[in-house]
Tab-separated table of C-alpha atoms in Angstrom:
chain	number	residue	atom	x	y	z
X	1	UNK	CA	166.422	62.924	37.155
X	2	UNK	CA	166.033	62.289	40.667
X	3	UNK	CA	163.815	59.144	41.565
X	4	UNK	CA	160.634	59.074	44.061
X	5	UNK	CA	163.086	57.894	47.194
X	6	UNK	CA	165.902	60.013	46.514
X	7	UNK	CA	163.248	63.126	46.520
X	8	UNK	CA	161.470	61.427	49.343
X	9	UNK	CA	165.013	60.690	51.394
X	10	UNK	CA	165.753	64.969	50.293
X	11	UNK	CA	162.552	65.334	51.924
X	12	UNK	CA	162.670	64.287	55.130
X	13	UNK	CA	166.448	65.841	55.607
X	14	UNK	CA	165.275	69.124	54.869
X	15	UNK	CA	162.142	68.758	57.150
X	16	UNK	CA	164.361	68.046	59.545
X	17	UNK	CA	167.006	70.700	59.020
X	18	UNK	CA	163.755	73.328	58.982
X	19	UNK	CA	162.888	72.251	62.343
X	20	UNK	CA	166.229	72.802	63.743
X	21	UNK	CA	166.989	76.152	62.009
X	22	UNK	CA	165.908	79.380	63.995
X	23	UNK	CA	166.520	81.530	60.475
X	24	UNK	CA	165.414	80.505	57.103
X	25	UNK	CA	166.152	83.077	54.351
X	26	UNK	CA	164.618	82.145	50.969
X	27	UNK	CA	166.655	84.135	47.976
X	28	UNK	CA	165.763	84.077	44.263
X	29	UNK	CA	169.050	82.400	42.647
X	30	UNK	CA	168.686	82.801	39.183
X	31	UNK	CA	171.690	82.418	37.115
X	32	UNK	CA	174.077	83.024	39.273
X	33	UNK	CA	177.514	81.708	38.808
X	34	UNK	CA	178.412	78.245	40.757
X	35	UNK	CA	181.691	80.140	41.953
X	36	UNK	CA	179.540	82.392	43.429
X	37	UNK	CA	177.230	80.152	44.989
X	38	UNK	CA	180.147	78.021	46.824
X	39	UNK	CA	181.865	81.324	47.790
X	40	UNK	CA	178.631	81.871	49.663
X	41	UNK	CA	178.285	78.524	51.167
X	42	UNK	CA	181.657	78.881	52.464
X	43	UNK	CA	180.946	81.862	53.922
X	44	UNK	CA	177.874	80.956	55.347
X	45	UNK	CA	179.184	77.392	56.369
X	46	UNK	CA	181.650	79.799	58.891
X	47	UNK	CA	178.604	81.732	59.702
X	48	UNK	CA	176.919	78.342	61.659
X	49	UNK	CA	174.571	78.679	58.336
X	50	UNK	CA	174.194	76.995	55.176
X	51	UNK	CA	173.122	77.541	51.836
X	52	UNK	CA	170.932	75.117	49.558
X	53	UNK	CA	169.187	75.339	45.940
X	54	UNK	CA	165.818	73.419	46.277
X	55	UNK	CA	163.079	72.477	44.454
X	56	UNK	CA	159.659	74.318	45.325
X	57	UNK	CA	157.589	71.072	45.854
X	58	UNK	CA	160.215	69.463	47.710
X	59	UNK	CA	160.553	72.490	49.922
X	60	UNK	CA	156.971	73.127	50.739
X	61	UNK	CA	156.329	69.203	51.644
X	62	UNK	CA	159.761	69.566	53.810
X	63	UNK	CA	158.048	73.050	55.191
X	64	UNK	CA	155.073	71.617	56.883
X	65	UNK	CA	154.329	70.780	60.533
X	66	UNK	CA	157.919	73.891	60.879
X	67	UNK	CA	158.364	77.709	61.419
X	68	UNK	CA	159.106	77.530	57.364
X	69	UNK	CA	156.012	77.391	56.546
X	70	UNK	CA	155.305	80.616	57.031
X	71	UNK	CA	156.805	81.010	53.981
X	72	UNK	CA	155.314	78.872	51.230
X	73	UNK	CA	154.134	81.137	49.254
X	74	UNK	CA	157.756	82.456	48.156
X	75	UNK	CA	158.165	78.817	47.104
X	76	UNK	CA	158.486	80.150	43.268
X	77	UNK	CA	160.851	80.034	40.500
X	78	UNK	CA	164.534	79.656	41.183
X	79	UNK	CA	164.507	79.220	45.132
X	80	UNK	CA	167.679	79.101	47.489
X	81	UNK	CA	167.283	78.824	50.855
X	82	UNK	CA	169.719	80.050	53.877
X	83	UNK	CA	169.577	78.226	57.093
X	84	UNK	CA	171.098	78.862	60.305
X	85	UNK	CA	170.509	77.051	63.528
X	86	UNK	CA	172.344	79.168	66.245
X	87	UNK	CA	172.558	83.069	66.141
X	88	UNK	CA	170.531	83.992	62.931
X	89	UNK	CA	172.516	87.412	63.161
X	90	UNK	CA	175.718	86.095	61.514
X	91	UNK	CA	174.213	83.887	58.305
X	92	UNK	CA	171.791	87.131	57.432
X	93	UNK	CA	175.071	89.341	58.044
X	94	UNK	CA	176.882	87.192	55.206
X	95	UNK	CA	174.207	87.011	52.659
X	96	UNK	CA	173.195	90.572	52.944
X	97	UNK	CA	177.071	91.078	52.214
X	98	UNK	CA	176.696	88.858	49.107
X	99	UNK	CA	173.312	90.334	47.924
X	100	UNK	CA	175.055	93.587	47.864
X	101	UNK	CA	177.967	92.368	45.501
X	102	UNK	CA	175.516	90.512	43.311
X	103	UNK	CA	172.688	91.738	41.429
X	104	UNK	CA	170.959	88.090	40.514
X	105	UNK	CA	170.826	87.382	44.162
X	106	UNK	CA	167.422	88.574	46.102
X	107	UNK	CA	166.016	88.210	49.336
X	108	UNK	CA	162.218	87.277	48.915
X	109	UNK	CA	161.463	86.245	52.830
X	110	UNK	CA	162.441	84.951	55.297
X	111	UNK	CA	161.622	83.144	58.510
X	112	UNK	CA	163.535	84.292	61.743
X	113	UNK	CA	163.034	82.135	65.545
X	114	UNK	CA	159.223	81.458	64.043
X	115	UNK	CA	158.480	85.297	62.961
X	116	UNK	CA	157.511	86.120	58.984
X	117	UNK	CA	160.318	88.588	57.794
X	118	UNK	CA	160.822	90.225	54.442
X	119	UNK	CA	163.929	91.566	53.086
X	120	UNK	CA	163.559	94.888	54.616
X	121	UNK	CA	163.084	93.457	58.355
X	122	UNK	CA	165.951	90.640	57.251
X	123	UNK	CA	168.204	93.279	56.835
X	124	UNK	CA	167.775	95.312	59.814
X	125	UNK	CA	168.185	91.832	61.763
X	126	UNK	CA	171.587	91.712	59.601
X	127	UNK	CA	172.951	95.190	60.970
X	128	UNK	CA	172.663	93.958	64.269
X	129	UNK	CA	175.240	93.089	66.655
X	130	UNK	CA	175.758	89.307	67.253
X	131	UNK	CA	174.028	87.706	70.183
X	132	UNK	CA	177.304	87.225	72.086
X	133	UNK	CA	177.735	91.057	72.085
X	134	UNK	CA	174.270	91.970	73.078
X	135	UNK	CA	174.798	89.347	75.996
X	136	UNK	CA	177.868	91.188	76.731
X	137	UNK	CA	176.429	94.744	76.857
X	138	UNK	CA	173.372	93.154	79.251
X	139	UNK	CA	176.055	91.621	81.147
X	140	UNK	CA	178.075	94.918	81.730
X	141	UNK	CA	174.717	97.285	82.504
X	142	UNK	CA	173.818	94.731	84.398
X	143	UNK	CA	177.020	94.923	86.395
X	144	UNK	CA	177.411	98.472	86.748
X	145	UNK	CA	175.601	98.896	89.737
X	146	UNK	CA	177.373	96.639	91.442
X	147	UNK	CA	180.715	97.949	90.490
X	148	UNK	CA	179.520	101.155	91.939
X	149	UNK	CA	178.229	100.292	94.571
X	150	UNK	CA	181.896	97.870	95.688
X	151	UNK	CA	183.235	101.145	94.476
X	152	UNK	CA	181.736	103.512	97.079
X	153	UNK	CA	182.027	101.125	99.917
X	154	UNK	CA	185.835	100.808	99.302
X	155	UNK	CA	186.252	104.409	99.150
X	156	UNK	CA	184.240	104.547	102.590
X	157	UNK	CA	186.428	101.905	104.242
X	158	UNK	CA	189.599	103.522	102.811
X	159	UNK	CA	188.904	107.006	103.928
X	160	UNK	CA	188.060	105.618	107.573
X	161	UNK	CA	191.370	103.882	107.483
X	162	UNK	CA	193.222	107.068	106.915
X	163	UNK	CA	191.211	108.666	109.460
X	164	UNK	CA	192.477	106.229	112.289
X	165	UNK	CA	195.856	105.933	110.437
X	166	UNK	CA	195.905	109.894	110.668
X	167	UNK	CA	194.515	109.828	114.380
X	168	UNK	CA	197.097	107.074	115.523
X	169	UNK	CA	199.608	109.088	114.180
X	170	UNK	CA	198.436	112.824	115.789
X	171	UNK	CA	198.322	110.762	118.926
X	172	UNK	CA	201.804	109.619	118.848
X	173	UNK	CA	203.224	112.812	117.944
X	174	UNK	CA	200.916	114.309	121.102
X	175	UNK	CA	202.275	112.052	123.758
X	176	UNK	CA	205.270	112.870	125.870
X	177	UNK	CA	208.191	110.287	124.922
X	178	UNK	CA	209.509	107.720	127.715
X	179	UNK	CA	212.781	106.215	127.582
């Protein structure tokens, strides 16, 4: 049994680990195999996520004054809860993978950038494409115009060169030789 600091110490680091995280994903845990739960950690540890079994009363004290408490009220029975503090695309992407494959894991709720989400709306956020990508798409509608646009003008200029280079030429041909 843990004492009053060590709880107190817990505390404070998850308080501060909610505050950081832009996704929290609480799952119901219940008897599921500690291979399994380290398989996920790993996963989600490669994800920019991680993965933590917590007490309810420790985890709503740690949720209050951040985004996570939003979600208190799943703060019942067997809790796990799923951080990530960059993208929150790629940790949901890994545990909806992993809810899939095991029956004893459920998504309850979850809190994404400071927006309530249940498991329906967490996995639609999962089937996503990254953040990087979706900057890349912006990035190449965004310069299509342009693109275009240099297109066109090159294709202008070029065309007017081979009207002079043509000219030159008919010009040449058209004037009597001296030697």
């Amino acid at each position: 049994m843990k004492t009053r600091a060590q709880k107190e110490t817990i505390c404070a680091e998850l308080h501060e680990k909610f505050g950081k995280a832009t996704v929290a994903i609480l799952t119901h845990c219940d008897g599921m195999p500690v291979e399994e739960i380290n398989g996920l950690r790993r996963e989600l540890r490669s994800a920019g996520g991680e993965f933590r079994v917590v007490k309810n009363t420790i985890a709503r004290r740690a949720a209050e004054g951040t985004a996570v408490a939003l979600a208190t009220e799943a703060f019942e029975g067997p809790i796990a809860v799923t951080l990530g503090y960059g993208d929150p695309v790629p940790p949901a992407k890994v545990l909806r993978t992993y809810v899939a494959k095991h029956e004893r894991l459920r998504i309850r709720l979850g809190v994404v950038e400071g927006q309530a989400c249940d498991a329906a709306r967490i996995a639609a956020i999962a089937s996503m494409p990254s953040r990087a990508v979706l900057v890349g798409k912006l990035a190449g509608t965004l310069n299509a115009p342009i693109t275009q646009l240099a297109g066109t003008l090159q294709a202008v200029v070029a065309s007017l060169a081979r009207v002079l280079s043509a000219t030159a030429q008919a010009r040449s041909a058209d004037s009597p030789k001296t030697t």
